[in-house]
């Protein structure tokens, strides 16, 4: 039997899971994707389906990987989503009515926190649910609680605290002590978060007592899973939305770029968010439908498509110029993760448009690779994230 980590990422519309060994070259990596009912997403209760989605994923994974044993579980998820005890779900992408913010103190409108406005929105939209819930969670943290009974909130790195919350800021924004007690204490990503309970084992098929570790927000684990944790490393998070991320040794600021802390203490992440990414595939397919004789002729197909990559090239240029101006290294390649990583033709077009070699990861869903890295560090197999990235990703 091969020991693996059951890596789970909670998405807005589905749960993704994979059984990942340390040696990712053992064979093709199978990812199980379990969609939540559309009605559940529409009715704000998708979290109620996390356990059943996990059960179905585990059944599929066990069938595909009969010689794999689960050593531990690591869970990441989208954010800042808010979930109550009963699974009522306010997704990070759900619009908040303006009147919900006006009912709180003025500090709420000026907060840098991504979560506090979502807490206020949940409280306004689902007042009774908020009042009756012992806890409110993030998406990944809700599944951790379902599996272990432990209530935690996950902080990627201490410098992210302003984007999360402090008790002082919650009070300033009008939250009562009884409200604040509902929010679980912050723990660092990778923290041990309990063991699979008997009840959860029966509900999912996991073994009772299996260790469960806190992953991180999907954005952070994707950076870990692409190895974007060393200065000069660049990745393209390319799914239905798209962002370029460059790791730097010091903060780099320029118009059109966003600078945030890296998940690695002392390092930074500079990003460019594309506005046109969602239409890239549609534009290419439209072009091919209008000119069916072009299909299969890459020299012709690339002409309309490269034009559509103007924003991608612009983002690369902005990052390069800002990095060089600050004496930061800039690479001649970038890694890619997300749905677009499965499209070889699209990758080839991106290489032509940007002049960069594009490196695919062993798994297109780099969030799951990030979960693997965090779990292995937490289990003591590696001293730190950087060592784990080198050992597991070969980066």
mmCIF file of C-alpha atoms in Angstrom:
data_model
loop_
_atom_site.group_PDB
_atom_site.id
_atom_site.type_symbol
_atom_site.label_atom_id
_atom_site.label_comp_id
_atom_site.label_asym_id
_atom_site.label_seq_id
_atom_site.Cartn_x
_atom_site.Cartn_y
_atom_site.Cartn_z
ATOM 1 C CA UNK A 1 0.000 0.000 0.000
ATOM 2 C CA UNK A 2 1.112 3.557 -0.733
ATOM 3 C CA UNK A 3 0.542 6.220 1.913
ATOM 4 C CA UNK A 4 -1.227 9.275 0.573
ATOM 5 C CA UNK A 5 -2.799 12.515 1.738
ATOM 6 C CA UNK A 6 -6.488 12.961 0.959
ATOM 7 C CA UNK A 7 -6.372 16.519 -0.369
ATOM 8 C CA UNK A 8 -9.704 18.337 -0.540
ATOM 9 C CA UNK A 9 -10.539 21.758 -1.947
ATOM 10 C CA UNK A 10 -13.988 23.262 -1.384
ATOM 11 C CA UNK A 11 -15.061 25.230 -4.435
ATOM 12 C CA UNK A 12 -18.098 27.420 -4.970
ATOM 13 C CA UNK A 13 -19.921 24.829 -7.077
ATOM 14 C CA UNK A 14 -18.080 21.572 -6.391
ATOM 15 C CA UNK A 15 -15.714 19.676 -4.142
ATOM 16 C CA UNK A 16 -12.401 18.502 -5.607
ATOM 17 C CA UNK A 17 -10.383 15.726 -4.031
ATOM 18 C CA UNK A 18 -7.359 13.577 -4.829
ATOM 19 C CA UNK A 19 -5.234 10.949 -3.121
ATOM 20 C CA UNK A 20 -1.697 12.281 -3.476
ATOM 21 C CA UNK A 21 1.500 10.367 -2.642
ATOM 22 C CA UNK A 22 4.796 12.178 -2.089
ATOM 23 C CA UNK A 23 6.080 10.839 -5.392
ATOM 24 C CA UNK A 24 3.779 12.473 -7.907
ATOM 25 C CA UNK A 25 5.430 10.563 -10.764
ATOM 26 C CA UNK A 26 3.939 7.243 -9.628
ATOM 27 C CA UNK A 27 1.192 7.548 -12.186
ATOM 28 C CA UNK A 28 -1.547 9.746 -13.529
ATOM 29 C CA UNK A 29 -3.235 11.795 -10.805
ATOM 30 C CA UNK A 30 -6.968 11.324 -10.685
ATOM 31 C CA UNK A 31 -9.067 14.195 -9.326
ATOM 32 C CA UNK A 32 -12.659 13.549 -8.303
ATOM 33 C CA UNK A 33 -15.021 16.486 -8.839
ATOM 34 C CA UNK A 34 -18.364 16.352 -7.083
ATOM 35 C CA UNK A 35 -20.819 19.111 -7.964
ATOM 36 C CA UNK A 36 -23.312 20.421 -5.430
ATOM 37 C CA UNK A 37 -26.939 20.590 -6.547
ATOM 38 C CA UNK A 38 -27.629 23.813 -8.432
ATOM 39 C CA UNK A 39 -30.664 24.342 -6.218
ATOM 40 C CA UNK A 40 -28.452 24.169 -3.117
ATOM 41 C CA UNK A 41 -26.189 26.924 -4.414
ATOM 42 C CA UNK A 42 -29.190 29.036 -5.363
ATOM 43 C CA UNK A 43 -30.823 28.491 -1.970
ATOM 44 C CA UNK A 44 -27.650 29.222 0.047
ATOM 45 C CA UNK A 45 -27.170 25.786 1.556
ATOM 46 C CA UNK A 46 -24.409 24.188 -0.551
ATOM 47 C CA UNK A 47 -22.313 23.419 2.550
ATOM 48 C CA UNK A 48 -24.922 20.847 3.590
ATOM 49 C CA UNK A 49 -23.668 18.734 0.691
ATOM 50 C CA UNK A 50 -19.962 18.787 1.544
ATOM 51 C CA UNK A 51 -20.072 15.481 3.433
ATOM 52 C CA UNK A 52 -22.064 13.633 0.777
ATOM 53 C CA UNK A 53 -19.806 15.073 -1.935
ATOM 54 C CA UNK A 54 -16.781 13.849 0.021
ATOM 55 C CA UNK A 55 -18.316 10.401 0.408
ATOM 56 C CA UNK A 56 -18.890 10.166 -3.350
ATOM 57 C CA UNK A 57 -15.391 11.475 -4.059
ATOM 58 C CA UNK A 58 -13.794 8.982 -1.678
ATOM 59 C CA UNK A 59 -15.686 6.111 -3.281
ATOM 60 C CA UNK A 60 -14.502 7.169 -6.728
ATOM 61 C CA UNK A 61 -10.926 7.724 -5.565
ATOM 62 C CA UNK A 62 -10.777 4.339 -3.836
ATOM 63 C CA UNK A 63 -11.940 2.637 -7.015
ATOM 64 C CA UNK A 64 -9.332 4.442 -9.116
ATOM 65 C CA UNK A 65 -6.526 3.957 -6.564
ATOM 66 C CA UNK A 66 -7.130 0.600 -4.830
ATOM 67 C CA UNK A 67 -3.562 0.374 -3.483
ATOM 68 C CA UNK A 68 -3.576 3.813 -1.859
ATOM 69 C CA UNK A 69 -4.012 4.257 1.898
ATOM 70 C CA UNK A 70 -4.980 7.559 3.516
ATOM 71 C CA UNK A 71 -2.457 8.749 6.081
ATOM 72 C CA UNK A 72 -4.104 12.134 6.719
ATOM 73 C CA UNK A 73 -6.562 14.675 5.321
ATOM 74 C CA UNK A 74 -5.910 18.319 4.418
ATOM 75 C CA UNK A 75 -8.704 20.731 3.483
ATOM 76 C CA UNK A 76 -8.636 24.093 1.701
ATOM 77 C CA UNK A 77 -11.499 26.204 0.395
ATOM 78 C CA UNK A 78 -12.786 29.342 -1.234
ATOM 79 C CA UNK A 79 -13.189 32.493 0.789
ATOM 80 C CA UNK A 80 -14.333 34.690 2.339
ATOM 81 C CA UNK A 81 -17.392 32.447 2.377
ATOM 82 C CA UNK A 82 -19.417 32.280 5.621
ATOM 83 C CA UNK A 83 -21.229 29.119 6.765
ATOM 84 C CA UNK A 84 -23.387 28.572 9.862
ATOM 85 C CA UNK A 85 -23.671 25.365 11.888
ATOM 86 C CA UNK A 86 -26.604 24.108 9.810
ATOM 87 C CA UNK A 87 -24.840 24.615 6.488
ATOM 88 C CA UNK A 88 -26.433 27.896 5.454
ATOM 89 C CA UNK A 89 -23.884 29.338 3.024
ATOM 90 C CA UNK A 90 -23.115 32.907 2.006
ATOM 91 C CA UNK A 91 -20.558 32.558 -0.766
ATOM 92 C CA UNK A 92 -17.769 35.091 -1.148
ATOM 93 C CA UNK A 93 -19.267 35.912 -4.562
ATOM 94 C CA UNK A 94 -22.831 36.528 -3.316
ATOM 95 C CA UNK A 95 -23.774 40.201 -3.522
ATOM 96 C CA UNK A 96 -24.491 41.986 -0.243
ATOM 97 C CA UNK A 97 -27.440 44.390 -0.081
ATOM 98 C CA UNK A 98 -26.193 47.881 0.726
ATOM 99 C CA UNK A 99 -28.694 48.288 3.543
ATOM 100 C CA UNK A 100 -26.989 45.533 5.515
ATOM 101 C CA UNK A 101 -23.838 47.643 5.745
ATOM 102 C CA UNK A 102 -25.708 50.798 6.729
ATOM 103 C CA UNK A 103 -27.067 49.060 9.817
ATOM 104 C CA UNK A 104 -23.562 48.693 11.220
ATOM 105 C CA UNK A 105 -21.173 51.366 12.391
ATOM 106 C CA UNK A 106 -19.372 53.515 9.840
ATOM 107 C CA UNK A 107 -16.103 51.644 10.513
ATOM 108 C CA UNK A 108 -17.553 48.717 8.579
ATOM 109 C CA UNK A 109 -17.489 50.706 5.352
ATOM 110 C CA UNK A 110 -13.799 51.520 5.771
ATOM 111 C CA UNK A 111 -12.484 48.205 7.025
ATOM 112 C CA UNK A 112 -9.682 46.424 5.164
ATOM 113 C CA UNK A 113 -11.129 43.108 6.306
ATOM 114 C CA UNK A 114 -12.563 40.830 3.646
ATOM 115 C CA UNK A 115 -14.465 38.833 6.247
ATOM 116 C CA UNK A 116 -16.140 41.389 8.514
ATOM 117 C CA UNK A 117 -18.491 42.698 5.778
ATOM 118 C CA UNK A 118 -19.402 39.082 4.975
ATOM 119 C CA UNK A 119 -20.190 38.427 8.648
ATOM 120 C CA UNK A 120 -22.401 41.530 8.630
ATOM 121 C CA UNK A 121 -24.068 40.385 5.429
ATOM 122 C CA UNK A 122 -24.774 36.932 6.807
ATOM 123 C CA UNK A 123 -26.186 38.425 9.996
ATOM 124 C CA UNK A 124 -28.471 40.696 7.970
ATOM 125 C CA UNK A 125 -29.638 38.121 5.425
ATOM 126 C CA UNK A 126 -29.961 35.170 7.794
ATOM 127 C CA UNK A 127 -30.556 36.844 11.149
ATOM 128 C CA UNK A 128 -32.218 33.840 12.775
ATOM 129 C CA UNK A 129 -29.565 31.441 11.477
ATOM 130 C CA UNK A 130 -26.846 33.713 12.851
ATOM 131 C CA UNK A 131 -28.541 34.010 16.229
ATOM 132 C CA UNK A 132 -29.103 30.255 16.597
ATOM 133 C CA UNK A 133 -25.706 29.128 15.312
ATOM 134 C CA UNK A 134 -22.978 28.338 17.830
ATOM 135 C CA UNK A 135 -20.317 29.022 15.174
ATOM 136 C CA UNK A 136 -19.805 30.627 11.809
ATOM 137 C CA UNK A 137 -17.093 29.189 9.588
ATOM 138 C CA UNK A 138 -15.254 29.565 6.342
ATOM 139 C CA UNK A 139 -16.005 26.950 3.682
ATOM 140 C CA UNK A 140 -13.025 24.690 4.375
ATOM 141 C CA UNK A 141 -13.360 25.188 8.119
ATOM 142 C CA UNK A 142 -16.973 24.017 8.006
ATOM 143 C CA UNK A 143 -15.902 20.668 6.535
ATOM 144 C CA UNK A 144 -13.132 20.407 9.130
ATOM 145 C CA UNK A 145 -15.787 20.864 11.823
ATOM 146 C CA UNK A 146 -18.035 18.278 10.175
ATOM 147 C CA UNK A 147 -15.203 15.748 10.206
ATOM 148 C CA UNK A 148 -13.658 16.449 13.599
ATOM 149 C CA UNK A 149 -16.028 18.555 15.704
ATOM 150 C CA UNK A 150 -13.251 21.144 16.073
ATOM 151 C CA UNK A 151 -14.058 24.815 15.402
ATOM 152 C CA UNK A 152 -11.174 26.701 13.782
ATOM 153 C CA UNK A 153 -10.509 29.629 11.463
ATOM 154 C CA UNK A 154 -7.456 29.421 9.203
ATOM 155 C CA UNK A 155 -4.940 32.264 8.839
ATOM 156 C CA UNK A 156 -2.353 31.812 6.050
ATOM 157 C CA UNK A 157 0.307 34.054 7.618
ATOM 158 C CA UNK A 158 0.347 36.731 10.327
ATOM 159 C CA UNK A 159 0.558 39.587 7.809
ATOM 160 C CA UNK A 160 -2.871 38.568 6.475
ATOM 161 C CA UNK A 161 -4.518 39.549 9.763
ATOM 162 C CA UNK A 162 -5.847 42.938 8.496
ATOM 163 C CA UNK A 163 -7.730 41.054 5.767
ATOM 164 C CA UNK A 164 -9.253 38.802 8.445
ATOM 165 C CA UNK A 165 -10.295 40.321 11.763
ATOM 166 C CA UNK A 166 -9.342 41.232 15.283
ATOM 167 C CA UNK A 167 -11.694 41.341 18.243
ATOM 168 C CA UNK A 168 -11.072 45.071 18.543
ATOM 169 C CA UNK A 169 -12.114 45.713 14.956
ATOM 170 C CA UNK A 170 -15.186 43.498 15.274
ATOM 171 C CA UNK A 171 -16.298 45.562 18.275
ATOM 172 C CA UNK A 172 -15.697 48.810 16.368
ATOM 173 C CA UNK A 173 -17.840 47.469 13.535
ATOM 174 C CA UNK A 174 -20.761 46.901 15.885
ATOM 175 C CA UNK A 175 -20.512 43.201 16.709
ATOM 176 C CA UNK A 176 -21.538 42.163 20.228
ATOM 177 C CA UNK A 177 -19.608 39.767 22.471
ATOM 178 C CA UNK A 178 -22.210 37.110 21.708
ATOM 179 C CA UNK A 179 -21.506 37.571 17.977
ATOM 180 C CA UNK A 180 -17.738 37.480 18.345
ATOM 181 C CA UNK A 181 -17.883 34.222 20.316
ATOM 182 C CA UNK A 182 -19.383 32.551 17.243
ATOM 183 C CA UNK A 183 -16.208 33.139 15.238
ATOM 184 C CA UNK A 184 -13.671 30.347 15.923
ATOM 185 C CA UNK A 185 -10.118 31.255 16.940
ATOM 186 C CA UNK A 186 -7.527 31.763 14.237
ATOM 187 C CA UNK A 187 -4.977 29.019 13.656
ATOM 188 C CA UNK A 188 -2.118 29.020 11.200
ATOM 189 C CA UNK A 189 -2.467 27.110 7.948
ATOM 190 C CA UNK A 190 -1.230 23.565 8.215
ATOM 191 C CA UNK A 191 -2.321 23.283 11.836
ATOM 192 C CA UNK A 192 -3.498 19.948 13.200
ATOM 193 C CA UNK A 193 -7.270 20.333 13.465
ATOM 194 C CA UNK A 194 -8.469 17.105 15.037
ATOM 195 C CA UNK A 195 -9.266 13.536 14.086
ATOM 196 C CA UNK A 196 -12.096 12.094 12.036
ATOM 197 C CA UNK A 197 -14.952 11.301 14.419
ATOM 198 C CA UNK A 198 -16.958 8.084 14.495
ATOM 199 C CA UNK A 199 -19.981 9.920 13.097
ATOM 200 C CA UNK A 200 -17.990 11.432 10.227
ATOM 201 C CA UNK A 201 -16.348 8.085 9.486
ATOM 202 C CA UNK A 202 -19.757 6.473 9.056
ATOM 203 C CA UNK A 203 -20.935 9.362 6.867
ATOM 204 C CA UNK A 204 -17.925 9.427 4.524
ATOM 205 C CA UNK A 205 -16.083 6.116 4.600
ATOM 206 C CA UNK A 206 -12.959 7.611 6.168
ATOM 207 C CA UNK A 207 -11.295 5.741 9.009
ATOM 208 C CA UNK A 208 -12.128 7.039 12.465
ATOM 209 C CA UNK A 209 -9.126 8.746 14.020
ATOM 210 C CA UNK A 210 -7.559 9.898 10.746
ATOM 211 C CA UNK A 211 -5.637 13.151 11.257
ATOM 212 C CA UNK A 212 -7.135 16.281 9.694
ATOM 213 C CA UNK A 213 -5.034 19.363 8.888
ATOM 214 C CA UNK A 214 -6.080 22.907 8.050
ATOM 215 C CA UNK A 215 -5.170 23.874 4.514
ATOM 216 C CA UNK A 216 -5.565 27.528 3.541
ATOM 217 C CA UNK A 217 -7.651 29.701 1.214
ATOM 218 C CA UNK A 218 -7.579 28.297 -2.322
ATOM 219 C CA UNK A 219 -5.555 31.265 -3.578
ATOM 220 C CA UNK A 220 -2.768 30.557 -1.074
ATOM 221 C CA UNK A 221 -2.574 26.791 -1.544
ATOM 222 C CA UNK A 222 -2.502 27.295 -5.316
ATOM 223 C CA UNK A 223 0.625 29.409 -4.911
ATOM 224 C CA UNK A 224 2.195 26.679 -2.769
ATOM 225 C CA UNK A 225 1.161 24.017 -5.264
ATOM 226 C CA UNK A 226 2.771 25.867 -8.176
ATOM 227 C CA UNK A 227 5.974 26.456 -6.237
ATOM 228 C CA UNK A 228 5.461 30.234 -6.298
ATOM 229 C CA UNK A 229 7.256 30.570 -2.975
ATOM 230 C CA UNK A 230 10.690 31.720 -4.124
ATOM 231 C CA UNK A 231 11.566 35.201 -5.442
ATOM 232 C CA UNK A 232 11.320 35.273 -9.218
ATOM 233 C CA UNK A 233 8.738 32.494 -9.501
ATOM 234 C CA UNK A 234 5.660 33.345 -11.595
ATOM 235 C CA UNK A 235 2.366 31.483 -11.960
ATOM 236 C CA UNK A 236 -0.793 31.862 -13.999
ATOM 237 C CA UNK A 237 -3.948 30.945 -12.049
ATOM 238 C CA UNK A 238 -6.143 30.352 -15.057
ATOM 239 C CA UNK A 239 -9.667 29.076 -14.638
ATOM 240 C CA UNK A 240 -12.934 30.921 -15.186
ATOM 241 C CA UNK A 241 -11.038 33.916 -13.786
ATOM 242 C CA UNK A 242 -7.327 34.531 -14.168
ATOM 243 C CA UNK A 243 -4.495 36.155 -12.288
ATOM 244 C CA UNK A 244 -0.730 36.364 -12.680
ATOM 245 C CA UNK A 245 1.280 36.042 -9.460
ATOM 246 C CA UNK A 246 4.953 36.858 -8.949
ATOM 247 C CA UNK A 247 6.839 36.064 -5.752
ATOM 248 C CA UNK A 248 9.232 38.825 -4.658
ATOM 249 C CA UNK A 249 11.681 39.358 -1.798
ATOM 250 C CA UNK A 250 10.309 42.814 -1.024
ATOM 251 C CA UNK A 251 7.016 44.606 -1.677
ATOM 252 C CA UNK A 252 6.747 45.858 -5.267
ATOM 253 C CA UNK A 253 4.164 48.507 -6.076
ATOM 254 C CA UNK A 254 3.009 49.787 -9.454
ATOM 255 C CA UNK A 255 -0.229 51.021 -10.967
ATOM 256 C CA UNK A 256 -2.415 48.123 -12.058
ATOM 257 C CA UNK A 257 -0.744 45.614 -9.718
ATOM 258 C CA UNK A 258 -1.823 44.332 -6.317
ATOM 259 C CA UNK A 259 0.773 43.557 -3.646
ATOM 260 C CA UNK A 260 0.006 41.212 -0.763
ATOM 261 C CA UNK A 261 2.081 39.170 1.684
ATOM 262 C CA UNK A 262 3.249 35.786 0.499
ATOM 263 C CA UNK A 263 2.308 32.700 2.466
ATOM 264 C CA UNK A 264 6.028 32.507 3.264
ATOM 265 C CA UNK A 265 7.125 34.934 6.013
ATOM 266 C CA UNK A 266 9.246 37.769 4.649
ATOM 267 C CA UNK A 267 8.225 37.275 1.017
ATOM 268 C CA UNK A 268 5.553 39.031 -1.076
ATOM 269 C CA UNK A 269 3.119 38.280 -3.865
ATOM 270 C CA UNK A 270 2.576 40.787 -6.660
ATOM 271 C CA UNK A 271 -0.401 40.047 -8.874
ATOM 272 C CA UNK A 272 -2.162 41.232 -12.000
ATOM 273 C CA UNK A 273 -5.825 40.285 -12.359
ATOM 274 C CA UNK A 274 -7.115 39.843 -15.895
ATOM 275 C CA UNK A 275 -10.537 41.185 -16.816
ATOM 276 C CA UNK A 276 -10.910 39.362 -20.129
ATOM 277 C CA UNK A 277 -9.909 35.813 -19.157
ATOM 278 C CA UNK A 278 -13.426 34.400 -19.092
ATOM 279 C CA UNK A 279 -13.918 35.162 -22.762
ATOM 280 C CA UNK A 280 -10.646 33.748 -24.098
ATOM 281 C CA UNK A 281 -11.905 30.235 -24.742
ATOM 282 C CA UNK A 282 -15.257 31.493 -26.010
ATOM 283 C CA UNK A 283 -13.553 33.854 -28.446
ATOM 284 C CA UNK A 284 -11.345 31.085 -29.796
ATOM 285 C CA UNK A 285 -14.224 28.650 -30.194
ATOM 286 C CA UNK A 286 -16.351 31.334 -31.880
ATOM 287 C CA UNK A 287 -13.546 31.983 -34.333
ATOM 288 C CA UNK A 288 -13.275 28.292 -35.151
ATOM 289 C CA UNK A 289 -17.028 27.894 -35.576
ATOM 290 C CA UNK A 290 -17.059 30.830 -37.994
ATOM 291 C CA UNK A 291 -14.046 29.399 -39.857
ATOM 292 C CA UNK A 292 -14.311 25.596 -39.525
ATOM 293 C CA UNK A 293 -11.572 25.075 -42.098
ATOM 294 C CA UNK A 294 -9.143 26.623 -39.619
ATOM 295 C CA UNK A 295 -9.668 23.910 -37.004
ATOM 296 C CA UNK A 296 -6.486 21.893 -36.610
ATOM 297 C CA UNK A 297 -4.345 24.491 -38.375
ATOM 298 C CA UNK A 298 -2.472 26.042 -35.457
ATOM 299 C CA UNK A 299 -0.806 28.681 -37.624
ATOM 300 C CA UNK A 300 -4.213 30.002 -38.576
ATOM 301 C CA UNK A 301 -5.934 29.372 -35.256
ATOM 302 C CA UNK A 302 -3.356 31.419 -33.422
ATOM 303 C CA UNK A 303 -4.014 34.630 -35.315
ATOM 304 C CA UNK A 304 -7.341 35.617 -33.693
ATOM 305 C CA UNK A 305 -6.405 34.009 -30.402
ATOM 306 C CA UNK A 306 -3.123 35.867 -29.912
ATOM 307 C CA UNK A 307 -4.990 39.144 -30.286
ATOM 308 C CA UNK A 308 -7.164 38.055 -27.388
ATOM 309 C CA UNK A 309 -4.051 37.572 -25.252
ATOM 310 C CA UNK A 310 -3.154 41.253 -25.351
ATOM 311 C CA UNK A 311 -4.178 41.735 -21.721
ATOM 312 C CA UNK A 312 -2.187 38.690 -20.628
ATOM 313 C CA UNK A 313 0.909 40.083 -22.343
ATOM 314 C CA UNK A 314 0.226 43.490 -20.807
ATOM 315 C CA UNK A 315 0.094 41.928 -17.338
ATOM 316 C CA UNK A 316 3.384 40.124 -17.913
ATOM 317 C CA UNK A 317 4.992 43.395 -19.061
ATOM 318 C CA UNK A 318 3.715 45.288 -16.011
ATOM 319 C CA UNK A 319 5.056 42.652 -13.635
ATOM 320 C CA UNK A 320 8.417 42.473 -15.409
ATOM 321 C CA UNK A 321 8.891 46.247 -15.466
ATOM 322 C CA UNK A 322 7.917 46.635 -11.794
ATOM 323 C CA UNK A 323 10.169 43.766 -10.701
ATOM 324 C CA UNK A 324 13.213 44.935 -12.663
ATOM 325 C CA UNK A 325 12.761 48.503 -11.381
ATOM 326 C CA UNK A 326 13.014 47.176 -7.833
ATOM 327 C CA UNK A 327 15.949 44.869 -8.551
ATOM 328 C CA UNK A 328 13.771 41.753 -8.327
ATOM 329 C CA UNK A 329 14.400 38.766 -10.630
ATOM 330 C CA UNK A 330 11.896 37.936 -13.368
ATOM 331 C CA UNK A 331 11.729 34.457 -14.907
ATOM 332 C CA UNK A 332 11.649 33.257 -18.514
ATOM 333 C CA UNK A 333 8.891 30.754 -17.687
ATOM 334 C CA UNK A 334 5.757 30.520 -15.589
ATOM 335 C CA UNK A 335 3.678 27.693 -14.167
ATOM 336 C CA UNK A 336 -0.024 27.329 -14.899
ATOM 337 C CA UNK A 337 -2.871 25.974 -12.795
ATOM 338 C CA UNK A 338 -6.635 25.791 -13.173
ATOM 339 C CA UNK A 339 -8.956 24.613 -15.913
ATOM 340 C CA UNK A 340 -6.924 26.243 -18.672
ATOM 341 C CA UNK A 341 -3.959 24.062 -17.712
ATOM 342 C CA UNK A 342 -5.833 21.140 -19.293
ATOM 343 C CA UNK A 343 -5.899 22.824 -22.712
ATOM 344 C CA UNK A 344 -2.618 22.167 -24.512
ATOM 345 C CA UNK A 345 -3.495 24.313 -27.507
ATOM 346 C CA UNK A 346 -4.367 27.251 -25.295
ATOM 347 C CA UNK A 347 -1.058 26.899 -23.446
ATOM 348 C CA UNK A 348 0.824 26.926 -26.743
ATOM 349 C CA UNK A 349 -0.944 30.124 -27.763
ATOM 350 C CA UNK A 350 -0.110 31.736 -24.438
ATOM 351 C CA UNK A 351 3.554 30.870 -24.904
ATOM 352 C CA UNK A 352 3.559 32.546 -28.316
ATOM 353 C CA UNK A 353 1.783 35.622 -26.973
ATOM 354 C CA UNK A 354 3.962 36.116 -23.886
ATOM 355 C CA UNK A 355 7.335 34.786 -24.984
ATOM 356 C CA UNK A 356 7.449 32.690 -21.798
ATOM 357 C CA UNK A 357 7.743 28.944 -21.532
ATOM 358 C CA UNK A 358 4.738 27.596 -19.605
ATOM 359 C CA UNK A 359 5.238 24.715 -17.173
ATOM 360 C CA UNK A 360 2.338 22.428 -16.323
ATOM 361 C CA UNK A 361 2.088 21.004 -12.819
ATOM 362 C CA UNK A 362 1.670 17.264 -12.075
ATOM 363 C CA UNK A 363 -1.952 18.115 -11.237
ATOM 364 C CA UNK A 364 -3.861 20.959 -12.903
ATOM 365 C CA UNK A 365 -5.559 21.659 -9.579
ATOM 366 C CA UNK A 366 -2.571 23.118 -7.746
ATOM 367 C CA UNK A 367 -4.724 23.790 -4.669
ATOM 368 C CA UNK A 368 -4.587 20.053 -4.001
ATOM 369 C CA UNK A 369 -0.805 20.026 -4.376
ATOM 370 C CA UNK A 370 -0.648 22.872 -1.863
ATOM 371 C CA UNK A 371 -2.700 20.803 0.567
ATOM 372 C CA UNK A 372 -0.254 17.919 0.124
ATOM 373 C CA UNK A 373 2.687 20.199 0.885
ATOM 374 C CA UNK A 374 1.076 21.604 4.047
ATOM 375 C CA UNK A 375 0.110 18.162 5.346
ATOM 376 C CA UNK A 376 3.571 16.711 4.792
ATOM 377 C CA UNK A 377 5.219 19.618 6.609
ATOM 378 C CA UNK A 378 2.739 19.279 9.473
ATOM 379 C CA UNK A 379 3.408 15.554 9.735
ATOM 380 C CA UNK A 380 7.103 16.310 10.110
ATOM 381 C CA UNK A 381 8.209 14.813 6.802
ATOM 382 C CA UNK A 382 9.832 18.131 5.839
ATOM 383 C CA UNK A 383 11.202 20.997 7.905
ATOM 384 C CA UNK A 384 9.350 23.747 6.083
ATOM 385 C CA UNK A 385 7.268 24.596 3.035
ATOM 386 C CA UNK A 386 10.259 25.453 0.858
ATOM 387 C CA UNK A 387 11.855 22.048 1.460
ATOM 388 C CA UNK A 388 8.557 20.305 0.738
ATOM 389 C CA UNK A 389 8.125 22.228 -2.519
ATOM 390 C CA UNK A 390 11.597 21.170 -3.676
ATOM 391 C CA UNK A 391 11.064 17.547 -2.666
ATOM 392 C CA UNK A 392 7.501 17.091 -3.932
ATOM 393 C CA UNK A 393 7.372 19.377 -6.969
ATOM 394 C CA UNK A 394 11.024 19.161 -7.918
ATOM 395 C CA UNK A 395 11.068 22.956 -8.072
#
